[in-house]
PDB file of C-alpha atoms in Angstrom:
ATOM      1  CA  MET S   1     163.903   7.111  42.347  1.00 47.00           C
ATOM      2  CA  LYS S   2     166.146   8.966  44.265  1.00 42.00           C
ATOM      3  CA  ARG S   3     169.036   7.561  42.292  1.00 48.00           C
ATOM      4  CA  ILE S   4     167.827   8.239  39.357  1.00 43.00           C
ATOM      5  CA  LEU S   5     166.617  11.931  39.486  1.00 43.00           C
ATOM      6  CA  LEU S   6     170.605  12.672  40.219  1.00 45.00           C
ATOM      7  CA  VAL S   7     171.890  10.943  37.717  1.00 40.00           C
ATOM      8  CA  VAL S   8     169.697  13.060  35.466  1.00 38.00           C
ATOM      9  CA  CYS S   9     170.519  16.513  36.857  1.00 43.00           C
ATOM     10  CA  LEU S  10     174.338  15.146  37.151  1.00 43.00           C
ATOM     11  CA  LEU S  11     174.006  13.981  32.727  1.00 40.00           C
ATOM     12  CA  ALA S  12     171.921  17.641  32.648  1.00 41.00           C
ATOM     13  CA  ALA S  13     174.566  20.247  34.396  1.00 42.00           C
ATOM     14  CA  ALA S  14     177.160  17.628  32.032  1.00 42.00           C
ATOM     15  CA  PHE S  15     175.743  19.178  28.574  1.00 39.00           C
ATOM     16  CA  VAL S  16     175.186  22.774  29.590  1.00 39.00           C
ATOM     17  CA  SER S  17     178.767  22.793  30.360  1.00 43.00           C
ATOM     18  CA  TYR S  18     179.199  21.104  28.006  1.00 41.00           C
ATOM     19  CA  ALA S  19     177.568  23.260  25.915  1.00 40.00           C
ATOM     20  CA  GLN S  20     178.800  26.597  27.361  1.00 41.00           C
ATOM     21  CA  PRO S  21     181.442  28.319  25.153  1.00 48.00           C
ATOM     22  CA  ALA S  22     184.924  28.462  26.071  1.00 46.00           C
ATOM     23  CA  SER S  23     186.107  31.562  27.469  1.00 57.00           C
ATOM     24  CA  ASP S  24     188.644  33.650  24.723  1.00 66.00           C
ATOM     25  CA  PHE S  25     191.044  34.977  26.363  1.00 79.00           C
ATOM     26  CA  SER S  26     192.637  35.086  22.915  1.00 82.00           C
ATOM     27  CA  MET S  27     190.444  38.592  22.937  1.00 89.00           C
ATOM     28  CA  ARG S  28     192.837  41.264  24.876  1.00 95.00           C
ATOM     29  CA  HIS S  29     190.977  44.132  24.222  1.00 97.00           C
ATOM     30  CA  GLN S  30     187.610  44.882  25.618  1.00 97.00           C
ATOM     31  CA  VAL S  31     185.474  48.937  25.518  1.00 98.00           C
ATOM     32  CA  ARG S  32     181.834  49.557  28.217  1.00 98.00           C
ATOM     33  CA  ILE S  33     179.521  51.772  27.848  1.00 98.00           C
ATOM     34  CA  GLY S  34     177.892  52.107  30.701  1.00 98.00           C
ATOM     35  CA  TRP S  35     175.639  53.794  32.988  1.00 98.00           C
ATOM     36  CA  GLY S  36     174.861  54.463  37.144  1.00 97.00           C
ATOM     37  CA  ASP S  37     173.350  55.969  39.421  1.00 96.00           C
ATOM     38  CA  ALA S  38     174.041  59.264  41.607  1.00 94.00           C
ATOM     39  CA  LEU S  39     172.091  58.057  44.448  1.00 92.00           C
ATOM     40  CA  PHE S  40     174.234  60.789  46.522  1.00 90.00           C
ATOM     41  CA  GLU S  41     174.447  63.501  44.462  1.00 92.00           C
ATOM     42  CA  THR S  42     170.198  63.112  43.874  1.00 92.00           C
ATOM     43  CA  LEU S  43     169.621  62.894  47.804  1.00 91.00           C
ATOM     44  CA  THR S  44     172.403  65.686  48.661  1.00 89.00           C
ATOM     45  CA  PHE S  45     171.008  68.629  45.880  1.00 90.00           C
ATOM     46  CA  ALA S  46     166.572  67.178  46.121  1.00 93.00           C
ATOM     47  CA  ASN S  47     164.779  70.431  45.712  1.00 95.00           C
ATOM     48  CA  THR S  48     164.181  72.730  48.962  1.00 93.00           C
ATOM     49  CA  LYS S  49     160.739  72.300  50.690  1.00 92.00           C
ATOM     50  CA  PRO S  50     158.681  74.657  49.742  1.00 93.00           C
ATOM     51  CA  HIS S  51     157.949  77.682  52.875  1.00 93.00           C
ATOM     52  CA  ILE S  52     154.500  77.998  52.377  1.00 93.00           C
ATOM     53  CA  TYR S  53     153.071  79.804  54.816  1.00 94.00           C
ATOM     54  CA  PRO S  54     149.238  79.124  56.999  1.00 93.00           C
ATOM     55  CA  ASN S  55     149.294  83.027  57.135  1.00 94.00           C
ATOM     56  CA  PRO S  56     151.804  85.207  55.426  1.00 93.00           C
ATOM     57  CA  GLN S  57     150.300  88.339  56.633  1.00 92.00           C
ATOM     58  CA  ALA S  58     152.177  87.331  59.720  1.00 92.00           C
ATOM     59  CA  LEU S  59     154.904  88.010  57.921  1.00 95.00           C
ATOM     60  CA  PRO S  60     157.399  90.984  57.694  1.00 94.00           C
ATOM     61  CA  GLU S  61     156.329  92.663  53.610  1.00 92.00           C
ATOM     62  CA  ASN S  62     159.745  92.268  52.899  1.00 94.00           C
ATOM     63  CA  PHE S  63     160.424  88.732  53.531  1.00 95.00           C
ATOM     64  CA  SER S  64     162.372  86.409  51.752  1.00 95.00           C
ATOM     65  CA  ILE S  65     163.363  83.289  51.805  1.00 96.00           C
ATOM     66  CA  ARG S  66     166.105  81.083  48.786  1.00 96.00           C
ATOM     67  CA  GLU S  67     164.769  78.048  48.651  1.00 97.00           C
ATOM     68  CA  GLN S  68     166.402  75.831  45.998  1.00 96.00           C
ATOM     69  CA  PHE S  69     164.140  73.744  42.486  1.00 96.00           C
ATOM     70  CA  ASN S  70     164.137  71.497  39.360  1.00 96.00           C
ATOM     71  CA  SER S  71     166.021  69.989  40.996  1.00 96.00           C
ATOM     72  CA  GLY S  72     168.034  66.395  38.719  1.00 95.00           C
ATOM     73  CA  CYS S  73     170.251  64.159  37.746  1.00 96.00           C
ATOM     74  CA  THR S  74     172.164  62.067  34.739  1.00 97.00           C
ATOM     75  CA  GLY S  75     173.498  59.345  36.244  1.00 97.00           C
ATOM     76  CA  HIS S  76     177.152  58.604  36.030  1.00 98.00           C
ATOM     77  CA  PHE S  77     177.870  57.399  32.033  1.00 98.00           C
ATOM     78  CA  PHE S  78     181.681  55.542  31.908  1.00 98.00           C
ATOM     79  CA  VAL S  79     184.090  54.981  29.408  1.00 98.00           C
ATOM     80  CA  ASP S  80     186.367  52.378  30.212  1.00 97.00           C
ATOM     81  CA  TYR S  81     188.779  50.283  28.270  1.00 98.00           C
ATOM     82  CA  GLY S  82     190.949  47.028  29.652  1.00 98.00           C
ATOM     83  CA  TYR S  83     193.519  45.204  28.278  1.00 98.00           C
ATOM     84  CA  ARG S  84     193.749  41.525  30.267  1.00 96.00           C
ATOM     85  CA  LEU S  85     197.258  41.222  31.349  1.00 95.00           C
ATOM     86  CA  ASN S  86     196.272  37.288  32.376  1.00 94.00           C
ATOM     87  CA  LYS S  87     193.704  35.450  33.103  1.00 93.00           C
ATOM     88  CA  LEU S  88     193.072  36.906  36.362  1.00 96.00           C
ATOM     89  CA  VAL S  89     194.584  40.478  35.798  1.00 97.00           C
ATOM     90  CA  ARG S  90     193.237  43.322  33.429  1.00 98.00           C
ATOM     91  CA  LEU S  91     194.706  46.505  33.855  1.00 98.00           C
ATOM     92  CA  GLY S  92     193.095  49.803  31.577  1.00 98.00           C
ATOM     93  CA  GLY S  93     192.005  53.305  32.338  1.00 98.00           C
ATOM     94  CA  GLN S  94     187.832  54.811  32.764  1.00 98.00           C
ATOM     95  CA  LEU S  95     186.008  58.430  31.798  1.00 98.00           C
ATOM     96  CA  ASP S  96     183.057  58.740  34.422  1.00 98.00           C
ATOM     97  CA  ILE S  97     180.590  62.257  33.470  1.00 98.00           C
ATOM     98  CA  GLU S  98     177.658  63.011  35.349  1.00 97.00           C
ATOM     99  CA  GLY S  99     175.790  66.192  35.319  1.00 97.00           C
ATOM    100  CA  ILE S 100     173.426  67.968  38.520  1.00 96.00           C
ATOM    101  CA  PHE S 101     171.600  70.554  38.082  1.00 97.00           C
ATOM    102  CA  TRP S 102     168.940  72.613  40.031  1.00 96.00           C
ATOM    103  CA  GLU S 103     167.436  76.251  39.815  1.00 97.00           C
ATOM    104  CA  GLU S 104     167.681  78.787  42.705  1.00 96.00           C
ATOM    105  CA  GLY S 105     166.009  81.859  44.103  1.00 97.00           C
ATOM    106  CA  ASN S 106     164.538  83.869  46.268  1.00 97.00           C
ATOM    107  CA  PHE S 107     160.995  84.142  47.442  1.00 97.00           C
ATOM    108  CA  ASP S 108     158.680  86.009  49.219  1.00 96.00           C
ATOM    109  CA  ARG S 109     155.809  85.100  51.887  1.00 95.00           C
ATOM    110  CA  ASN S 110     153.027  84.387  49.777  1.00 94.00           C
ATOM    111  CA  HIS S 111     156.080  81.542  47.671  1.00 95.00           C
ATOM    112  CA  LYS S 112     156.300  84.020  44.534  1.00 95.00           C
ATOM    113  CA  LEU S 113     159.672  84.116  42.943  1.00 96.00           C
ATOM    114  CA  ILE S 114     161.162  87.441  43.685  1.00 96.00           C
ATOM    115  CA  GLY S 115     163.164  88.015  40.295  1.00 94.00           C
ATOM    116  CA  THR S 116     164.333  85.817  37.758  1.00 95.00           C
ATOM    117  CA  ALA S 117     165.990  82.219  39.623  1.00 96.00           C
ATOM    118  CA  THR S 118     169.757  81.426  39.302  1.00 96.00           C
ATOM    119  CA  LYS S 119     170.363  78.564  36.617  1.00 96.00           C
ATOM    120  CA  VAL S 120     173.035  76.183  38.091  1.00 96.00           C
ATOM    121  CA  ARG S 121     174.503  73.644  35.945  1.00 97.00           C
ATOM    122  CA  ASN S 122     177.305  71.267  37.739  1.00 95.00           C
ATOM    123  CA  HIS S 123     179.288  68.618  35.981  1.00 97.00           C
ATOM    124  CA  ASN S 124     181.987  65.173  37.500  1.00 96.00           C
ATOM    125  CA  ILE S 125     183.798  64.564  35.354  1.00 98.00           C
ATOM    126  CA  VAL S 126     186.159  62.093  36.871  1.00 98.00           C
ATOM    127  CA  VAL S 127     190.036  60.174  34.487  1.00 98.00           C
ATOM    128  CA  MET S 128     191.104  57.172  36.666  1.00 98.00           C
ATOM    129  CA  PRO S 129     193.096  54.130  36.021  1.00 98.00           C
ATOM    130  CA  THR S 130     191.429  50.769  36.871  1.00 98.00           C
ATOM    131  CA  VAL S 131     192.578  47.455  37.647  1.00 98.00           C
ATOM    132  CA  ARG S 132     189.895  44.527  37.756  1.00 98.00           C
ATOM    133  CA  LEU S 133     190.583  40.962  38.546  1.00 98.00           C
ATOM    134  CA  GLU S 134     187.802  38.242  36.384  1.00 97.00           C
ATOM    135  CA  TYR S 135     188.635  35.364  39.673  1.00 95.00           C
ATOM    136  CA  LEU S 136     185.795  32.632  38.139  1.00 95.00           C
ATOM    137  CA  HIS S 137     184.747  32.533  34.255  1.00 92.00           C
ATOM    138  CA  THR S 138     181.937  29.853  33.489  1.00 89.00           C
ATOM    139  CA  GLY S 139     181.122  29.956  29.862  1.00 83.00           C
ATOM    140  CA  ILE S 140     179.746  33.226  29.588  1.00 93.00           C
ATOM    141  CA  VAL S 141     179.552  33.939  32.964  1.00 96.00           C
ATOM    142  CA  THR S 142     182.224  35.929  34.038  1.00 96.00           C
ATOM    143  CA  LEU S 143     182.771  37.059  37.958  1.00 98.00           C
ATOM    144  CA  TYR S 144     185.119  39.806  38.767  1.00 98.00           C
ATOM    145  CA  SER S 145     186.362  43.407  41.284  1.00 98.00           C
ATOM    146  CA  GLY S 146     188.299  45.766  41.197  1.00 97.00           C
ATOM    147  CA  ALA S 147     189.814  49.811  41.314  1.00 98.00           C
ATOM    148  CA  GLY S 148     190.391  52.653  40.775  1.00 98.00           C
ATOM    149  CA  ALA S 149     191.714  55.919  41.133  1.00 97.00           C
ATOM    150  CA  GLY S 150     192.979  59.406  39.874  1.00 97.00           C
ATOM    151  CA  MET S 151     190.969  62.692  39.837  1.00 97.00           C
ATOM    152  CA  LEU S 152     188.032  63.806  39.898  1.00 97.00           C
ATOM    153  CA  VAL S 153     186.990  68.140  37.779  1.00 97.00           C
ATOM    154  CA  ALA S 154     183.731  69.820  39.258  1.00 95.00           C
ATOM    155  CA  PHE S 155     182.899  72.421  37.202  1.00 96.00           C
ATOM    156  CA  ASP S 156     179.734  75.204  36.854  1.00 95.00           C
ATOM    157  CA  ASN S 157     178.118  77.832  34.580  1.00 95.00           C
ATOM    158  CA  LEU S 158     178.536  80.038  37.005  1.00 91.00           C
ATOM    159  CA  GLY S 159     182.957  80.302  36.365  1.00 93.00           C
ATOM    160  CA  GLY S 160     183.486  77.343  40.229  1.00 93.00           C
ATOM    161  CA  CYS S 161     185.614  74.808  39.100  1.00 95.00           C
ATOM    162  CA  GLU S 162     187.698  72.256  41.556  1.00 93.00           C
ATOM    163  CA  PHE S 163     189.583  69.053  42.138  1.00 94.00           C
ATOM    164  CA  SER S 164     189.889  66.217  44.043  1.00 94.00           C
ATOM    165  CA  PRO S 165     190.731  62.910  44.504  1.00 95.00           C
ATOM    166  CA  ALA S 166     188.700  59.659  43.467  1.00 96.00           C
ATOM    167  CA  LEU S 167     188.173  56.933  44.244  1.00 96.00           C
ATOM    168  CA  ASN S 168     185.981  53.656  43.010  1.00 97.00           C
ATOM    169  CA  LEU S 169     185.047  50.559  44.197  1.00 97.00           C
ATOM    170  CA  ASN S 170     183.775  47.487  42.330  1.00 97.00           C
ATOM    171  CA  PHE S 171     182.850  44.595  45.425  1.00 97.00           C
ATOM    172  CA  VAL S 172     182.096  41.972  42.365  1.00 98.00           C
ATOM    173  CA  GLY S 173     180.412  42.034  38.940  1.00 98.00           C
ATOM    174  CA  VAL S 174     178.703  39.975  37.028  1.00 98.00           C
ATOM    175  CA  GLN S 175     179.272  39.808  32.640  1.00 97.00           C
ATOM    176  CA  LEU S 176     177.209  37.761  30.746  1.00 97.00           C
ATOM    177  CA  GLY S 177     178.066  36.823  27.321  1.00 94.00           C
ATOM    178  CA  TRP S 178     180.435  35.234  24.272  1.00 85.00           C
ATOM    179  CA  GLY S 179     181.655  36.712  21.963  1.00 89.00           C
ATOM    180  CA  HIS S 180     182.296  39.505  21.100  1.00 95.00           C
ATOM    181  CA  TRP S 181     179.509  40.982  23.464  1.00 96.00           C
ATOM    182  CA  SER S 182     178.778  41.085  26.030  1.00 97.00           C
ATOM    183  CA  GLY S 183     176.546  42.966  29.181  1.00 98.00           C
ATOM    184  CA  GLY S 184     177.645  43.697  32.554  1.00 98.00           C
ATOM    185  CA  VAL S 185     176.473  44.289  35.708  1.00 98.00           C
ATOM    186  CA  GLU S 186     178.091  45.947  39.409  1.00 98.00           C
ATOM    187  CA  LEU S 187     177.594  46.763  43.071  1.00 98.00           C
ATOM    188  CA  GLY S 188     180.045  49.157  43.923  1.00 97.00           C
ATOM    189  CA  ALA S 189     180.884  52.852  45.113  1.00 96.00           C
ATOM    190  CA  MET S 190     181.969  56.191  43.557  1.00 96.00           C
ATOM    191  CA  LEU S 191     184.002  58.364  46.516  1.00 94.00           C
ATOM    192  CA  GLY S 192     185.260  62.188  45.508  1.00 92.00           C
ATOM    193  CA  LEU S 193     186.815  63.435  48.622  1.00 86.00           C
ATOM    194  CA  SER S 194     188.583  66.910  49.437  1.00 81.00           C
ATOM    195  CA  GLY S 195     190.659  66.819  52.304  1.00 71.00           C
ATOM    196  CA  GLY S 196     187.864  65.395  53.978  1.00 65.00           C
ATOM    197  CA  ASN S 197     185.916  68.914  54.374  1.00 73.00           C
ATOM    198  CA  LYS S 198     184.498  69.196  51.245  1.00 82.00           C
ATOM    199  CA  ILE S 199     181.981  66.443  49.815  1.00 86.00           C
ATOM    200  CA  TYR S 200     182.083  66.114  46.223  1.00 89.00           C
ATOM    201  CA  MET S 201     180.504  62.022  45.820  1.00 89.00           C
ATOM    202  CA  LEU S 202     180.241  59.787  48.880  1.00 87.00           C
ATOM    203  CA  GLY S 203     178.870  56.586  48.014  1.00 84.00           C
ATOM    204  CA  SER S 204     177.464  57.219  44.224  1.00 93.00           C
ATOM    205  CA  ARG S 205     177.761  54.151  41.500  1.00 95.00           C
ATOM    206  CA  LEU S 206     176.230  51.703  43.891  1.00 97.00           C
ATOM    207  CA  LEU S 207     174.649  50.117  40.732  1.00 97.00           C
ATOM    208  CA  SER S 208     176.430  50.156  37.386  1.00 98.00           C
ATOM    209  CA  VAL S 209     175.169  48.381  34.468  1.00 98.00           C
ATOM    210  CA  SER S 210     177.552  48.381  30.699  1.00 98.00           C
ATOM    211  CA  LEU S 211     177.604  47.135  27.081  1.00 98.00           C
ATOM    212  CA  ASN S 212     180.772  45.567  26.658  1.00 98.00           C
ATOM    213  CA  TYR S 213     182.693  44.288  23.297  1.00 98.00           C
ATOM    214  CA  ALA S 214     185.444  42.947  22.973  1.00 96.00           C
ATOM    215  CA  TRP S 215     188.760  41.226  20.513  1.00 95.00           C
TER     216      TRP S 215
END
């Protein structure tokens, strides 16, 4: 009985392998559009805990404290292009953009906003060349890893603008599909540091998904 089951499993595996379309390495160009999480930014720019006091009348009449509220983040939207040099290596470039938004203002001892809140609209744009190693092709499945290094531009609606080196690491990615269209999931990390003193991103884009088109 065990031998029969073994033979059936081997035949089924052979049939599935035969039925899967072979990877088409003649399609050298690929464009990907995707989204990645922004866990670091979401935690860093989270709302300030409201300062609500049990006995506000005990505080000075002119008391005020600054808080951040209505925080939000778009996550990372990215688009990239890759050119296949051979079965293993794909070179290209990527554009990544995200928005981080919040309001901040002073609150009195009764936790009422004093005056008008300041709306902050911050954007991070990363441009980088990339390299990807596609080390496993099994029909509809492609496994790969990669990296990119480039420049981050951080600017806001208050006139601030700063530059920083940026790095994106893709530890492992899975691409599913055949023909022109496919989808992908990646585990990685995007970093943006300026001399170790300013951290723009640290462990951002831990998870990314994409829709891909090849030709």
